[in-house]
Amino acid sequence: MALDWSQLRTQCWQKVVDRFLPRGKRDWFFLRERWNLYSDDMRSIVLAVARIETLQPIELYSNTEKRAIATAIALINAFSESDKALIAKEKHKWEKLYQPEE
Protein backbone atom coordinates (compact mmCIF):
# COMPACT_ATOMS: atom_id res chain seq x y z
CA MET A 1 0.00 0.00 0.00
CA ALA A 2 1.61 3.22 -1.14
CA LEU A 3 1.09 6.60 0.47
CA ASP A 4 -0.09 9.40 -1.72
CA TRP A 5 1.62 12.79 -1.59
CA SER A 6 -1.07 14.49 0.50
CA GLN A 7 -0.79 11.84 3.23
CA LEU A 8 2.99 12.05 3.19
CA ARG A 9 2.90 15.86 3.36
CA THR A 10 0.39 15.71 6.23
CA GLN A 11 2.57 13.27 8.17
CA CYS A 12 5.70 15.38 7.65
CA TRP A 13 3.89 18.55 8.72
CA GLN A 14 2.54 16.78 11.82
CA LYS A 15 6.11 15.80 12.82
CA VAL A 16 7.18 19.44 12.54
CA VAL A 17 4.21 20.63 14.62
CA ASP A 18 4.73 17.92 17.25
CA ARG A 19 8.14 19.36 18.07
CA PHE A 20 6.48 22.48 19.47
CA LEU A 21 3.65 20.91 21.49
CA PRO A 22 4.04 20.91 25.30
CA ARG A 23 4.75 17.45 26.69
CA GLY A 24 5.27 17.72 30.43
CA LYS A 25 4.51 19.94 33.38
CA ARG A 26 7.56 22.07 32.66
CA ASP A 27 6.43 22.71 29.07
CA TRP A 28 2.97 23.75 30.25
CA PHE A 29 4.59 26.12 32.74
CA PHE A 30 6.58 27.70 29.91
CA LEU A 31 3.39 27.97 27.85
CA ARG A 32 1.80 29.98 30.65
CA GLU A 33 4.89 32.19 30.94
CA ARG A 34 4.97 32.71 27.17
CA TRP A 35 1.27 33.60 27.21
CA ASN A 36 1.91 36.23 29.90
CA LEU A 37 4.71 37.78 27.80
CA TYR A 38 2.56 38.08 24.67
CA SER A 39 0.93 41.39 23.85
CA ASP A 40 -2.84 41.50 23.34
CA ASP A 41 -2.28 41.58 19.57
CA MET A 42 -0.14 38.44 19.68
CA ARG A 43 -2.69 36.71 21.91
CA SER A 44 -5.51 37.60 19.53
CA ILE A 45 -3.59 36.01 16.63
CA VAL A 46 -3.02 32.82 18.63
CA LEU A 47 -6.67 32.75 19.68
CA ALA A 48 -7.79 33.26 16.07
CA VAL A 49 -5.69 30.27 14.99
CA ALA A 50 -7.06 28.26 17.94
CA ARG A 51 -10.62 29.43 17.08
CA ILE A 52 -11.25 30.77 20.57
CA GLU A 53 -13.22 34.00 20.82
CA THR A 54 -12.59 35.30 24.34
CA LEU A 55 -9.36 36.85 25.56
CA GLN A 56 -8.68 36.03 29.23
CA PRO A 57 -5.83 34.88 31.47
CA ILE A 58 -4.53 31.41 30.56
CA GLU A 59 -5.63 29.95 33.91
CA LEU A 60 -9.30 30.60 33.08
CA TYR A 61 -9.33 28.51 29.91
CA SER A 62 -10.41 24.88 30.04
CA ASN A 63 -7.87 22.11 29.41
CA THR A 64 -9.26 21.65 25.90
CA GLU A 65 -8.84 25.36 25.17
CA LYS A 66 -5.31 25.33 26.61
CA ARG A 67 -4.45 22.42 24.32
CA ALA A 68 -5.92 24.36 21.37
CA ILE A 69 -3.81 27.39 22.33
CA ALA A 70 -0.68 25.23 22.60
CA THR A 71 -1.45 23.67 19.21
CA ALA A 72 -1.99 27.13 17.70
CA ILE A 73 1.36 28.33 19.07
CA ALA A 74 2.98 25.18 17.68
CA LEU A 75 1.41 25.77 14.27
CA ILE A 76 2.51 29.39 14.23
CA ASN A 77 6.07 28.43 15.26
CA ALA A 78 6.26 25.64 12.70
CA PHE A 79 4.94 27.92 9.96
CA SER A 80 7.33 30.73 10.83
CA GLU A 81 10.29 28.31 10.98
CA SER A 82 9.49 26.86 7.56
CA ASP A 83 8.86 30.36 6.22
CA LYS A 84 12.28 31.51 7.47
CA ALA A 85 13.88 28.50 5.76
CA LEU A 86 12.17 29.36 2.46
CA ILE A 87 13.22 33.00 2.70
CA ALA A 88 16.83 32.04 3.51
CA LYS A 89 16.91 29.65 0.56
CA GLU A 90 15.52 32.32 -1.79
CA LYS A 91 17.91 34.95 -0.43
CA HIS A 92 20.87 32.62 -0.94
CA LYS A 93 19.77 31.93 -4.51
CA TRP A 94 19.52 35.65 -5.34
CA GLU A 95 22.81 36.49 -3.64
CA LYS A 96 24.52 33.76 -5.64
CA LEU A 97 22.91 35.01 -8.85
CA TYR A 98 23.95 38.64 -8.30
CA GLN A 99 27.46 37.96 -7.01
CA PRO A 100 29.97 40.36 -8.49
CA GLU A 101 32.25 38.68 -10.95
CA GLU A 102 35.87 38.59 -9.95
Coordinates of N, CA, C and O in Angstrom, one line a residue:
M1 N 0.8 -1.2 0.0 CA 0.0 0.0 0.0 C 0.9 1.2 0.0 O 1.7 1.4 0.9
A2 N 0.8 2.0 -1.0 CA 1.6 3.2 -1.1 C 0.9 4.4 -0.6 O -0.3 4.6 -0.7
L3 N 1.7 5.3 0.0 CA 1.1 6.6 0.5 C 1.0 7.6 -0.7 O 1.9 7.6 -1.6
D4 N -0.1 8.3 -0.7 CA -0.1 9.4 -1.7 C 0.6 10.6 -1.1 O 0.9 10.7 0.0
W5 N 0.8 11.6 -2.0 CA 1.6 12.8 -1.6 C 0.9 13.6 -0.5 O 1.6 14.1 0.4
S6 N -0.4 13.7 -0.5 CA -1.1 14.5 0.5 C -0.9 13.9 1.9 O -0.7 14.6 2.9
Q7 N -1.0 12.5 1.9 CA -0.8 11.8 3.2 C 0.6 12.0 3.7 O 0.9 12.3 4.9
L8 N 1.6 11.9 2.8 CA 3.0 12.1 3.2 C 3.3 13.5 3.7 O 3.9 13.7 4.7
R9 N 2.7 14.5 3.0 CA 2.9 15.9 3.4 C 2.3 16.1 4.7 O 2.8 16.8 5.6
T10 N 1.1 15.5 4.9 CA 0.4 15.7 6.2 C 1.2 15.1 7.4 O 1.3 15.7 8.4
Q11 N 1.8 13.9 7.1 CA 2.6 13.3 8.2 C 3.8 14.1 8.5 O 4.2 14.2 9.6
C12 N 4.5 14.6 7.4 CA 5.7 15.4 7.7 C 5.4 16.7 8.4 O 6.1 17.0 9.3
W13 N 4.3 17.3 8.0 CA 3.9 18.6 8.7 C 3.6 18.3 10.2 O 3.9 19.0 11.1
Q14 N 2.9 17.1 10.4 CA 2.5 16.8 11.8 C 3.8 16.6 12.7 O 3.8 16.9 13.8
K15 N 4.9 16.0 12.1 CA 6.1 15.8 12.8 C 6.7 17.1 13.2 O 7.3 17.3 14.3
V16 N 6.6 18.1 12.3 CA 7.2 19.4 12.5 C 6.4 20.1 13.7 O 7.0 20.7 14.6
V17 N 5.1 20.0 13.6 CA 4.2 20.6 14.6 C 4.4 20.0 16.0 O 4.5 20.6 17.0
D18 N 4.6 18.6 16.0 CA 4.7 17.9 17.3 C 5.9 18.4 18.0 O 6.0 18.3 19.3
R19 N 7.0 18.9 17.4 CA 8.1 19.4 18.1 C 7.8 20.5 19.0 O 8.5 20.8 20.0
F20 N 6.8 21.3 18.7 CA 6.5 22.5 19.5 C 5.4 22.3 20.5 O 5.1 23.2 21.3
L21 N 4.7 21.1 20.5 CA 3.6 20.9 21.5 C 4.2 20.6 22.9 O 5.2 19.9 23.0
P22 N 3.6 21.2 23.9 CA 4.0 20.9 25.3 C 3.8 19.4 25.7 O 2.8 18.9 25.3
R23 N 4.8 18.9 26.3 CA 4.7 17.4 26.7 C 4.6 17.2 28.2 O 3.9 16.4 28.6
G24 N 5.3 18.0 29.0 CA 5.3 17.7 30.4 C 4.8 19.0 31.2 O 4.5 20.0 30.6
K25 N 4.9 18.8 32.5 CA 4.5 19.9 33.4 C 5.4 21.2 33.1 O 4.9 22.3 33.1
R26 N 6.6 20.9 32.9 CA 7.6 22.1 32.7 C 7.2 22.8 31.4 O 7.2 24.1 31.3
D27 N 6.8 22.1 30.3 CA 6.4 22.7 29.1 C 5.2 23.5 29.2 O 5.0 24.6 28.7
W28 N 4.2 23.0 30.0 CA 3.0 23.8 30.3 C 3.2 25.0 31.1 O 2.6 26.1 30.9
F29 N 4.2 24.9 32.0 CA 4.6 26.1 32.7 C 5.2 27.2 31.8 O 4.8 28.4 31.9
F30 N 6.0 26.8 30.9 CA 6.6 27.7 29.9 C 5.5 28.3 29.0 O 5.6 29.4 28.5
L31 N 4.5 27.5 28.7 CA 3.4 28.0 27.9 C 2.7 29.1 28.6 O 2.4 30.2 28.0
R32 N 2.5 28.9 29.9 CA 1.8 30.0 30.7 C 2.7 31.2 30.7 O 2.2 32.3 30.6
E33 N 4.0 31.1 30.9 CA 4.9 32.2 30.9 C 4.9 32.9 29.6 O 5.0 34.1 29.5
R34 N 5.0 32.1 28.5 CA 5.0 32.7 27.2 C 3.7 33.5 27.0 O 3.7 34.6 26.4
W35 N 2.6 32.9 27.4 CA 1.3 33.6 27.2 C 1.3 34.9 27.9 O 0.7 35.9 27.4
N36 N 1.9 35.0 29.1 CA 1.9 36.2 29.9 C 2.8 37.3 29.3 O 2.6 38.5 29.5
L37 N 3.8 36.8 28.5 CA 4.7 37.8 27.8 C 4.1 38.3 26.5 O 4.6 39.4 26.0
Y38 N 3.2 37.6 25.9 CA 2.6 38.1 24.7 C 1.8 39.4 24.9 O 1.2 39.6 25.9
S39 N 1.8 40.2 23.8 CA 0.9 41.4 23.9 C -0.5 40.9 23.5 O -0.7 39.8 23.1
D40 N -1.4 41.8 23.7 CA -2.8 41.5 23.3 C -3.0 41.2 21.9 O -3.8 40.3 21.5
D41 N -2.2 41.9 21.0 CA -2.3 41.6 19.6 C -1.8 40.2 19.3 O -2.4 39.5 18.5
M42 N -0.7 39.8 19.9 CA -0.1 38.4 19.7 C -1.1 37.4 20.2 O -1.3 36.4 19.6
R43 N -1.7 37.7 21.4 CA -2.7 36.7 21.9 C -3.9 36.6 21.0 O -4.4 35.5 20.8
S44 N -4.3 37.7 20.4 CA -5.5 37.6 19.5 C -5.2 36.8 18.3 O -6.1 36.1 17.8
I45 N -4.0 36.8 17.8 CA -3.6 36.0 16.6 C -3.6 34.5 17.0 O -4.1 33.7 16.3
V46 N -3.0 34.2 18.2 CA -3.0 32.8 18.6 C -4.4 32.3 18.8 O -4.8 31.2 18.4
L47 N -5.3 33.2 19.4 CA -6.7 32.8 19.7 C -7.4 32.6 18.4 O -8.3 31.7 18.3
A48 N -7.1 33.4 17.4 CA -7.8 33.3 16.1 C -7.4 31.9 15.4 O -8.3 31.2 14.9
V49 N -6.1 31.6 15.5 CA -5.7 30.3 15.0 C -6.3 29.1 15.8 O -6.7 28.1 15.2
A50 N -6.5 29.3 17.1 CA -7.1 28.3 17.9 C -8.6 28.3 17.9 O -9.2 27.4 18.4
R51 N -9.2 29.3 17.2 CA -10.6 29.4 17.1 C -11.3 29.6 18.4 O -12.3 28.9 18.7
I52 N -10.7 30.4 19.3 CA -11.3 30.8 20.6 C -11.6 32.3 20.5 O -10.8 33.1 20.1
E53 N -12.8 32.6 21.0 CA -13.2 34.0 20.8 C -12.9 34.9 22.0 O -12.8 36.1 21.8
T54 N -12.8 34.4 23.2 CA -12.6 35.3 24.3 C -11.1 35.4 24.8 O -10.4 34.4 24.9
L55 N -10.7 36.6 25.1 CA -9.4 36.9 25.6 C -9.4 36.9 27.1 O -10.1 37.8 27.6
Q56 N -8.7 36.1 27.8 CA -8.7 36.0 29.2 C -7.4 35.4 29.7 O -6.6 34.9 28.9
P57 N -7.1 35.5 31.0 CA -5.8 34.9 31.5 C -5.8 33.4 31.2 O -6.9 32.7 31.2
I58 N -4.7 32.8 31.0 CA -4.5 31.4 30.6 C -5.1 30.5 31.6 O -5.6 29.4 31.2
E59 N -5.1 30.8 32.9 CA -5.6 29.9 33.9 C -7.1 29.8 33.8 O -7.7 28.8 34.3
L60 N -7.8 30.7 33.2 CA -9.3 30.6 33.1 C -9.8 29.8 31.9 O -11.0 29.5 31.8
Y61 N -8.9 29.4 31.0 CA -9.3 28.5 29.9 C -9.4 27.1 30.4 O -8.7 26.6 31.3
S62 N -10.3 26.3 29.7 CA -10.4 24.9 30.0 C -9.2 24.1 29.5 O -8.4 24.7 28.7
N63 N -9.0 22.9 29.9 CA -7.9 22.1 29.4 C -7.9 21.9 27.9 O -6.9 22.0 27.2
T64 N -9.1 21.8 27.4 CA -9.3 21.6 25.9 C -8.8 22.9 25.2 O -8.2 22.9 24.2
E65 N -9.2 24.1 25.8 CA -8.8 25.4 25.2 C -7.3 25.6 25.3 O -6.7 26.1 24.4
K66 N -6.8 25.2 26.4 CA -5.3 25.3 26.6 C -4.6 24.5 25.6 O -3.6 24.9 25.0
R67 N -5.1 23.3 25.3 CA -4.4 22.4 24.3 C -4.6 23.0 22.9 O -3.7 23.0 22.1
A68 N -5.7 23.7 22.7 CA -5.9 24.4 21.4 C -5.0 25.5 21.2 O -4.4 25.8 20.2
I69 N -4.7 26.3 22.3 CA -3.8 27.4 22.3 C -2.4 26.9 22.1 O -1.6 27.4 21.3
A70 N -2.0 25.8 22.8 CA -0.7 25.2 22.6 C -0.5 24.7 21.2 O 0.6 24.9 20.6
T71 N -1.5 24.1 20.6 CA -1.5 23.7 19.2 C -1.3 24.9 18.3 O -0.6 24.8 17.3
A72 N -2.1 25.9 18.5 CA -2.0 27.1 17.7 C -0.6 27.7 17.8 O 0.0 28.1 16.7
I73 N 0.0 27.8 18.9 CA 1.4 28.3 19.1 C 2.3 27.4 18.3 O 3.2 27.9 17.6
A74 N 2.1 26.1 18.4 CA 3.0 25.2 17.7 C 2.8 25.4 16.2 O 3.8 25.4 15.4
L75 N 1.6 25.5 15.7 CA 1.4 25.8 14.3 C 2.1 27.1 13.8 O 2.7 27.1 12.7
I76 N 1.9 28.1 14.6 CA 2.5 29.4 14.2 C 4.0 29.3 14.2 O 4.7 29.8 13.3
N77 N 4.6 28.6 15.2 CA 6.1 28.4 15.3 C 6.6 27.6 14.1 O 7.6 27.9 13.5
A78 N 5.8 26.5 13.8 CA 6.3 25.6 12.7 C 6.2 26.4 11.4 O 7.1 26.3 10.5
F79 N 5.1 27.2 11.2 CA 4.9 27.9 10.0 C 6.0 29.0 9.8 O 6.7 29.1 8.8
S80 N 6.3 29.7 10.9 CA 7.3 30.7 10.8 C 8.7 30.1 10.6 O 9.5 30.7 9.9
E81 N 9.0 29.0 11.2 CA 10.3 28.3 11.0 C 10.4 27.9 9.5 O 11.5 28.1 8.9
S82 N 9.4 27.3 9.0 CA 9.5 26.9 7.6 C 9.5 28.1 6.6 O 10.2 28.0 5.6
D83 N 8.8 29.1 7.0 CA 8.9 30.4 6.2 C 10.3 31.0 6.2 O 10.8 31.4 5.2
K84 N 10.9 31.0 7.4 CA 12.3 31.5 7.5 C 13.2 30.7 6.6 O 14.1 31.2 6.0
A85 N 13.0 29.4 6.6 CA 13.9 28.5 5.8 C 13.7 28.8 4.3 O 14.6 28.9 3.5
L86 N 12.4 29.0 3.9 CA 12.2 29.4 2.5 C 12.8 30.7 2.1 O 13.4 30.8 1.0
I87 N 12.7 31.7 3.0 CA 13.2 33.0 2.7 C 14.7 32.9 2.6 O 15.4 33.5 1.7
A88 N 15.4 32.2 3.5 CA 16.8 32.0 3.5 C 17.3 31.4 2.2 O 18.3 31.8 1.6
K89 N 16.6 30.4 1.8 CA 16.9 29.7 0.6 C 16.8 30.6 -0.6 O 17.7 30.6 -1.5
E90 N 15.7 31.4 -0.7 CA 15.5 32.3 -1.8 C 16.6 33.4 -1.8 O 17.1 33.8 -2.8
K91 N 16.9 33.9 -0.6 CA 17.9 34.9 -0.4 C 19.3 34.4 -0.9 O 20.0 35.1 -1.6
H92 N 19.6 33.2 -0.5 CA 20.9 32.6 -0.9 C 20.9 32.5 -2.5 O 22.0 32.8 -3.1
K93 N 19.8 32.1 -3.1 CA 19.8 31.9 -4.5 C 20.0 33.3 -5.2 O 20.8 33.4 -6.1
W94 N 19.4 34.3 -4.7 CA 19.5 35.7 -5.3 C 20.9 36.2 -5.1 O 21.5 36.9 -6.0
E95 N 21.5 36.0 -3.9 CA 22.8 36.5 -3.6 C 23.8 35.8 -4.5 O 24.8 36.4 -5.0
K96 N 23.6 34.5 -4.8 CA 24.5 33.8 -5.6 C 24.4 34.2 -7.1 O 25.4 34.3 -7.8
L97 N 23.2 34.6 -7.5 CA 22.9 35.0 -8.9 C 23.5 36.4 -9.1 O 24.1 36.6 -10.2
Y98 N 23.5 37.3 -8.1 CA 24.0 38.6 -8.3 C 25.3 38.9 -7.7 O 25.7 40.0 -7.3
Q99 N 26.1 37.8 -7.5 CA 27.5 38.0 -7.0 C 28.3 38.7 -8.0 O 28.2 38.5 -9.2
P100 N 29.1 39.7 -7.5 CA 30.0 40.4 -8.5 C 31.0 39.4 -9.0 O 31.6 38.6 -8.3
E101 N 31.3 39.5 -10.3 CA 32.2 38.7 -11.0 C 33.6 39.2 -10.6 O 33.9 40.4 -10.6
E102 N 34.5 38.2 -10.3 CA 35.9 38.6 -10.0 C 36.9 38.2 -11.0 O 36.7 37.3 -11.8

